[in-house]
């Protein structure tokens, strides 16, 4: 019988790609999402790609009664917790919303996992837990820095909650994946990043600008201490990231975890500046990206990229797709949205 995996926030950008990869590997996927930053049509797209329609429940994971009913109706083999608010700039403007959504959703899940004896939880964490690191590349042993935003702080607290809970709950295994910057789309161009309203991330703003939905891209600062003055991030293809979640679930179900709480960097190990991303997009898609440099944005760090050795060795995972692949697939996805 197929193992049942619950995805909270499973119609979102990373969740939907992970659903596809899990189904490809024979898992039964159940999705919960309140559709606050995604659309139901994603379920149909997942079915079109995989031939299997994941079961879908629409509610907010903070709704404890709805979540309780779900846990009573299913025996989950594992959970992947994506459901969260995720925009750095928005979190600076509205911190209470971020603390409410991002922390109460996790607390609800952990209470019900303990009650129903569900053992395996993969947490959607972030490289923002490191703050602005003093040394690069960042390893998993790099200590948490001062959070640059409430969003980053919620990820730090979320990891602390998991760590302390696994110490006292002997049946619980938890594993945090510290994502760097996911970009790109599925090669089918049937699912991709689909922000509601104004995007908070670089690549969808690039694609929307080139598609004529925006007059220009705003580059936040060109006076950082980097080779071209723009901020540097480790961009990872969302399909590679999705496959890391499959490996994380397999690690738990196969009893490969060495500690009850583990954490891994998920990136490429290479940093790219904002201007380098723009140039890669222009080159691979043979187009121009109109942009204007403006002041820095609150909450942004200067540069960060990963050391992925631990994930490569222990998860048996590594990124396979490069920046050109990311830019090509992102544009193919945007073109389908324009049809």
CSV table of N, CA and C in Angstrom, one decimal, residues 154-262:
chain,number,residue,atom,x,y,z
A,154,UNK,N,10.8,33.7,12.2
A,154,UNK,CA,9.8,32.6,12.3
A,154,UNK,C,10.4,31.2,11.9
A,155,UNK,N,11.3,31.3,11.0
A,155,UNK,CA,12.0,30.0,10.6
A,155,UNK,C,13.0,29.6,11.7
A,156,UNK,N,13.7,30.5,12.3
A,156,UNK,CA,14.6,30.2,13.4
A,156,UNK,C,13.8,29.6,14.5
A,157,UNK,N,12.6,30.2,14.9
A,157,UNK,CA,11.8,29.7,16.0
A,157,UNK,C,11.2,28.4,15.6
A,158,UNK,N,10.8,28.2,14.4
A,158,UNK,CA,10.2,26.9,14.0
A,158,UNK,C,11.2,25.8,14.1
A,159,UNK,N,12.5,26.0,13.8
A,159,UNK,CA,13.5,25.0,13.9
A,159,UNK,C,13.7,24.7,15.4
A,160,UNK,N,13.7,25.8,16.2
A,160,UNK,CA,13.9,25.6,17.7
A,160,UNK,C,12.8,24.7,18.3
A,161,UNK,N,11.6,25.0,17.8
A,161,UNK,CA,10.4,24.3,18.3
A,161,UNK,C,10.6,22.8,18.0
A,162,UNK,N,11.0,22.5,16.7
A,162,UNK,CA,11.2,21.1,16.3
A,162,UNK,C,12.3,20.4,17.1
A,163,UNK,N,13.4,21.1,17.3
A,163,UNK,CA,14.5,20.6,18.0
A,163,UNK,C,14.1,20.2,19.5
A,164,UNK,N,13.4,21.1,20.1
A,164,UNK,CA,13.0,20.9,21.5
A,164,UNK,C,11.9,19.8,21.6
A,165,UNK,N,11.0,19.8,20.7
A,165,UNK,CA,9.9,18.8,20.7
A,165,UNK,C,10.5,17.4,20.5
A,166,UNK,N,11.4,17.3,19.6
A,166,UNK,CA,12.0,15.9,19.3
A,166,UNK,C,12.8,15.4,20.5
A,167,UNK,N,13.3,16.3,21.4
A,167,UNK,CA,14.0,15.9,22.6
A,167,UNK,C,13.1,15.2,23.6
A,168,UNK,N,11.8,15.7,23.6
A,168,UNK,CA,10.9,15.2,24.6
A,168,UNK,C,9.9,14.2,24.0
A,169,UNK,N,9.6,14.2,22.7
A,169,UNK,CA,8.7,13.3,22.1
A,169,UNK,C,9.5,12.2,21.4
A,170,UNK,N,9.7,11.1,22.1
A,170,UNK,CA,10.6,10.1,21.6
A,170,UNK,C,10.2,9.5,20.2
A,171,UNK,N,8.9,9.6,19.8
A,171,UNK,CA,8.5,9.0,18.6
A,171,UNK,C,8.7,9.9,17.4
A,172,UNK,N,8.9,11.2,17.6
A,172,UNK,CA,9.0,12.2,16.5
A,172,UNK,C,10.4,12.3,15.9
A,173,UNK,N,10.4,12.2,14.6
A,173,UNK,CA,11.6,12.6,13.8
A,173,UNK,C,11.2,13.8,13.0
A,174,UNK,N,12.1,14.8,13.0
A,174,UNK,CA,11.9,16.0,12.2
A,174,UNK,C,13.2,16.3,11.4
A,175,UNK,N,13.0,16.9,10.3
A,175,UNK,CA,14.1,17.2,9.4
A,175,UNK,C,13.8,18.5,8.7
A,176,UNK,N,14.7,19.5,8.9
A,176,UNK,CA,14.5,20.8,8.3
A,176,UNK,C,15.4,20.9,7.0
A,177,UNK,N,14.7,21.4,5.9
A,177,UNK,CA,15.5,21.7,4.7
A,177,UNK,C,15.6,23.2,4.6
A,178,UNK,N,16.8,23.7,4.7
A,178,UNK,CA,17.1,25.1,4.7
A,178,UNK,C,17.3,25.5,3.2
A,179,UNK,N,16.2,26.0,2.6
A,179,UNK,CA,16.3,26.3,1.2
A,179,UNK,C,17.1,27.6,1.0
A,180,UNK,N,17.8,27.6,-0.2
A,180,UNK,CA,18.3,28.9,-0.6
A,180,UNK,C,17.2,29.5,-1.5
A,181,UNK,N,17.5,29.9,-2.7
A,181,UNK,CA,16.4,30.7,-3.4
A,181,UNK,C,15.9,29.9,-4.6
A,182,UNK,N,14.7,29.3,-4.4
A,182,UNK,CA,14.0,28.5,-5.4
A,182,UNK,C,13.5,29.3,-6.6
A,183,UNK,N,13.9,28.9,-7.8
A,183,UNK,CA,13.4,29.6,-9.0
A,183,UNK,C,13.1,28.5,-10.1
A,184,UNK,N,12.6,28.9,-11.2
A,184,UNK,CA,12.3,28.0,-12.3
A,184,UNK,C,10.9,27.4,-12.2
A,185,UNK,N,10.6,26.5,-13.1
A,185,UNK,CA,9.3,25.8,-13.2
A,185,UNK,C,9.5,24.4,-13.7
A,186,UNK,N,8.4,23.6,-13.6
A,186,UNK,CA,8.4,22.3,-14.1
A,186,UNK,C,8.6,22.3,-15.6
A,187,UNK,N,9.4,21.3,-16.1
A,187,UNK,CA,9.6,21.3,-17.6
A,187,UNK,C,8.4,21.2,-18.4
A,188,UNK,N,7.3,20.7,-17.9
A,188,UNK,CA,6.0,20.7,-18.6
A,188,UNK,C,5.4,22.1,-18.8
A,189,UNK,N,5.9,23.0,-18.0
A,189,UNK,CA,5.3,24.4,-18.0
A,189,UNK,C,3.8,24.4,-17.5
A,190,UNK,N,3.5,23.3,-16.8
A,190,UNK,CA,2.1,23.2,-16.2
A,190,UNK,C,2.0,23.8,-14.8
A,191,UNK,N,3.1,23.8,-14.1
A,191,UNK,CA,3.1,24.4,-12.8
A,191,UNK,C,4.4,25.2,-12.7
A,192,UNK,N,4.3,26.3,-11.8
A,192,UNK,CA,5.4,27.2,-11.6
A,192,UNK,C,5.1,28.2,-10.5
A,193,UNK,N,5.9,29.2,-10.4
A,193,UNK,CA,5.6,30.2,-9.4
A,193,UNK,C,4.5,31.1,-9.8
A,194,UNK,N,3.5,31.3,-9.0
A,194,UNK,CA,2.3,32.0,-9.4
A,194,UNK,C,1.9,32.9,-8.3
A,195,UNK,N,2.7,33.9,-8.0
A,195,UNK,CA,2.3,34.8,-6.8
A,195,UNK,C,1.0,35.6,-7.1
A,196,UNK,N,0.2,35.7,-6.0
A,196,UNK,CA,-1.0,36.5,-6.1
A,196,UNK,C,-0.6,37.9,-5.7
A,197,UNK,N,-1.0,38.8,-6.6
A,197,UNK,CA,-0.6,40.2,-6.4
A,197,UNK,C,0.9,40.5,-6.8
A,198,UNK,N,1.5,41.5,-6.2
A,198,UNK,CA,2.9,41.9,-6.6
A,198,UNK,C,3.9,40.8,-6.1
A,199,UNK,N,4.7,40.2,-7.0
A,199,UNK,CA,5.6,39.2,-6.5
A,199,UNK,C,6.7,39.8,-5.6
A,200,UNK,N,7.1,39.0,-4.6
A,200,UNK,CA,8.2,39.4,-3.7
A,200,UNK,C,9.5,38.9,-4.1
A,201,UNK,N,9.6,38.0,-5.1
A,201,UNK,CA,10.8,37.4,-5.5
A,201,UNK,C,11.3,37.9,-6.9
A,202,UNK,N,12.6,37.8,-7.1
A,202,UNK,CA,13.2,38.4,-8.3
A,202,UNK,C,12.7,37.8,-9.6
A,203,UNK,N,12.7,36.5,-9.7
A,203,UNK,CA,12.5,35.9,-11.1
A,203,UNK,C,11.1,36.1,-11.6
A,204,UNK,N,10.0,35.9,-10.8
A,204,UNK,CA,8.7,36.2,-11.3
A,204,UNK,C,8.5,37.7,-11.7
A,205,UNK,N,9.2,38.6,-11.0
A,205,UNK,CA,9.2,40.0,-11.4
A,205,UNK,C,9.9,40.2,-12.8
A,206,UNK,N,11.0,39.5,-13.0
A,206,UNK,CA,11.7,39.5,-14.3
A,206,UNK,C,10.7,39.0,-15.4
A,207,UNK,N,10.1,37.8,-15.2
A,207,UNK,CA,9.2,37.3,-16.2
A,207,UNK,C,8.0,38.1,-16.5
A,208,UNK,N,7.4,38.7,-15.4
A,208,UNK,CA,6.3,39.6,-15.6
A,208,UNK,C,6.6,40.9,-16.3
A,209,UNK,N,7.8,41.4,-16.1
A,209,UNK,CA,8.3,42.6,-16.8
A,209,UNK,C,8.5,42.3,-18.3
A,210,UNK,N,9.2,41.2,-18.6
A,210,UNK,CA,9.4,40.9,-20.0
A,210,UNK,C,8.1,40.6,-20.7
A,211,UNK,N,7.1,40.0,-20.0
A,211,UNK,CA,5.8,39.7,-20.5
A,211,UNK,C,4.9,40.9,-20.7
A,212,UNK,N,5.4,42.1,-20.2
A,212,UNK,CA,4.7,43.3,-20.4
A,212,UNK,C,3.7,43.6,-19.3
A,213,UNK,N,3.7,42.8,-18.2
A,213,UNK,CA,2.8,43.1,-17.1
A,213,UNK,C,3.3,44.2,-16.2
A,214,UNK,N,4.6,44.4,-16.3
A,214,UNK,CA,5.2,45.5,-15.5
A,214,UNK,C,6.1,46.3,-16.4
A,215,UNK,N,6.2,47.6,-16.1
A,215,UNK,CA,7.0,48.5,-17.0
A,215,UNK,C,8.5,48.3,-16.8
A,216,UNK,N,8.9,47.9,-15.6
A,216,UNK,CA,10.3,47.7,-15.4
A,216,UNK,C,10.6,46.9,-14.1
A,217,UNK,N,11.7,46.3,-14.0
A,217,UNK,CA,12.2,45.6,-12.8
A,217,UNK,C,12.9,46.6,-11.9
A,218,UNK,N,12.6,46.6,-10.6
A,218,UNK,CA,13.3,47.4,-9.7
A,218,UNK,C,14.4,46.5,-9.0
A,219,UNK,N,15.7,47.0,-9.2
A,219,UNK,CA,16.8,46.3,-8.6
A,219,UNK,C,17.1,47.1,-7.3
A,220,UNK,N,17.0,46.4,-6.1
A,220,UNK,CA,17.1,47.0,-4.8
A,220,UNK,C,18.5,47.1,-4.4
A,221,UNK,N,19.2,48.2,-4.9
A,221,UNK,CA,20.5,48.5,-4.4
A,221,UNK,C,21.6,48.0,-5.3
A,222,UNK,N,22.6,48.9,-5.7
A,222,UNK,CA,23.8,48.4,-6.4
A,222,UNK,C,25.0,48.9,-5.7
A,223,UNK,N,24.9,49.1,-4.4
A,223,UNK,CA,26.1,49.6,-3.6
A,223,UNK,C,26.4,48.6,-2.5
A,224,UNK,N,26.1,47.3,-2.7
A,224,UNK,CA,26.5,46.3,-1.8
A,224,UNK,C,28.0,45.9,-2.0
A,225,UNK,N,28.5,45.3,-1.0
A,225,UNK,CA,29.9,44.8,-1.1
A,225,UNK,C,30.0,43.5,-1.9
A,226,UNK,N,29.7,43.6,-3.2
A,226,UNK,CA,29.8,42.4,-4.1
A,226,UNK,C,30.4,42.9,-5.4
A,227,UNK,N,30.8,42.0,-6.3
A,227,UNK,CA,31.6,42.4,-7.5
A,227,UNK,C,30.8,43.4,-8.3
A,228,UNK,N,29.5,43.3,-8.5
A,228,UNK,CA,28.8,44.2,-9.3
A,228,UNK,C,27.9,45.1,-8.5
A,229,UNK,N,28.0,45.0,-7.2
A,229,UNK,CA,27.2,45.9,-6.3
A,229,UNK,C,25.8,45.4,-6.0
A,230,UNK,N,25.3,44.4,-6.6
A,230,UNK,CA,24.0,43.9,-6.4
A,230,UNK,C,24.1,42.6,-5.5
A,231,UNK,N,23.0,42.4,-4.8
A,231,UNK,CA,22.9,41.3,-3.8
A,231,UNK,C,23.1,39.9,-4.4
A,232,UNK,N,23.8,39.0,-3.7
A,232,UNK,CA,24.1,37.7,-4.2
A,232,UNK,C,23.3,36.6,-3.5
A,233,UNK,N,22.7,35.7,-4.2
A,233,UNK,CA,21.9,34.6,-3.6
A,233,UNK,C,22.3,33.3,-4.3
A,234,UNK,N,22.0,32.2,-3.7
A,234,UNK,CA,22.2,30.9,-4.2
A,234,UNK,C,20.9,30.4,-4.8
A,235,UNK,N,20.7,30.5,-6.1
A,235,UNK,CA,19.5,30.1,-6.7
A,235,UNK,C,19.4,28.6,-7.1
A,236,UNK,N,18.3,28.0,-6.7
A,236,UNK,CA,18.2,26.5,-7.0
A,236,UNK,C,16.9,26.3,-7.7
A,237,UNK,N,17.0,25.3,-8.7
A,237,UNK,CA,15.8,25.0,-9.5
A,237,UNK,C,14.8,24.3,-8.6
A,238,UNK,N,13.5,24.7,-8.7
A,238,UNK,CA,12.5,24.2,-7.8
A,238,UNK,C,12.3,22.7,-8.0
A,239,UNK,N,12.6,22.1,-9.2
A,239,UNK,CA,12.5,20.6,-9.3
A,239,UNK,C,13.6,19.9,-8.5
A,240,UNK,N,14.8,20.5,-8.5
A,240,UNK,CA,15.9,19.9,-7.7
A,240,UNK,C,15.4,20.0,-6.2
A,241,UNK,N,14.9,21.1,-5.8
A,241,UNK,CA,14.4,21.3,-4.4
A,241,UNK,C,13.3,20.3,-4.1
A,242,UNK,N,12.4,20.1,-5.0
A,242,UNK,CA,11.3,19.1,-4.7
A,242,UNK,C,11.9,17.7,-4.5
A,243,UNK,N,12.9,17.4,-5.3
A,243,UNK,CA,13.5,16.0,-5.2
A,243,UNK,C,14.2,15.9,-3.8
A,244,UNK,N,14.7,17.0,-3.3
A,244,UNK,CA,15.3,16.9,-1.9
A,244,UNK,C,14.3,16.5,-0.9
A,245,UNK,N,13.0,17.0,-1.1
A,245,UNK,CA,11.9,16.6,-0.1
A,245,UNK,C,11.6,15.1,-0.2
A,246,UNK,N,11.7,14.6,-1.4
A,246,UNK,CA,11.4,13.1,-1.5
A,246,UNK,C,12.5,12.4,-0.8
A,247,UNK,N,13.8,12.8,-1.0
A,247,UNK,CA,14.9,12.1,-0.3
A,247,UNK,C,14.7,12.3,1.2
A,248,UNK,N,14.3,13.4,1.7
A,248,UNK,CA,14.1,13.6,3.1
A,248,UNK,C,13.0,12.7,3.7
A,249,UNK,N,11.9,12.5,3.0
A,249,UNK,CA,10.9,11.6,3.4
A,249,UNK,C,11.4,10.1,3.4
A,250,UNK,N,12.1,9.8,2.3
A,250,UNK,CA,12.7,8.4,2.3
A,250,UNK,C,13.7,8.2,3.4
A,251,UNK,N,14.5,9.2,3.7
A,251,UNK,CA,15.5,9.0,4.8
A,251,UNK,C,14.7,8.7,6.1
A,252,UNK,N,13.6,9.3,6.4
A,252,UNK,CA,12.8,9.0,7.6
A,252,UNK,C,12.2,7.7,7.5
A,253,UNK,N,11.5,7.4,6.5
A,253,UNK,CA,10.8,6.1,6.4
A,253,UNK,C,11.7,4.9,6.3
A,254,UNK,N,12.9,5.1,5.8
A,254,UNK,CA,13.9,4.0,5.8
A,254,UNK,C,14.8,4.0,7.0
A,255,UNK,N,14.4,4.8,8.0
A,255,UNK,CA,15.1,4.8,9.3
A,255,UNK,C,16.6,5.1,9.2
A,256,UNK,N,16.9,6.0,8.3
A,256,UNK,CA,18.3,6.4,8.0
A,256,UNK,C,18.8,7.6,8.9
A,257,UNK,N,17.8,8.3,9.5
A,257,UNK,CA,18.2,9.4,10.3
A,257,UNK,C,19.1,9.0,11.5
A,258,UNK,N,20.2,9.9,11.7
A,258,UNK,CA,21.1,9.6,12.7
A,258,UNK,C,20.7,10.3,14.1
A,259,UNK,N,20.0,11.4,13.9
A,259,UNK,CA,19.5,12.1,15.1
A,259,UNK,C,18.0,12.3,14.9
A,260,UNK,N,17.3,12.5,16.0
A,260,UNK,CA,15.8,12.7,15.9
A,260,UNK,C,15.5,14.1,15.2
A,261,UNK,N,16.4,15.0,15.3
A,261,UNK,CA,16.2,16.3,14.5
A,261,UNK,C,17.5,16.5,13.7
A,262,UNK,N,17.3,16.7,12.4
A,262,UNK,CA,18.4,16.9,11.4
A,262,UNK,C,18.0,18.1,10.6
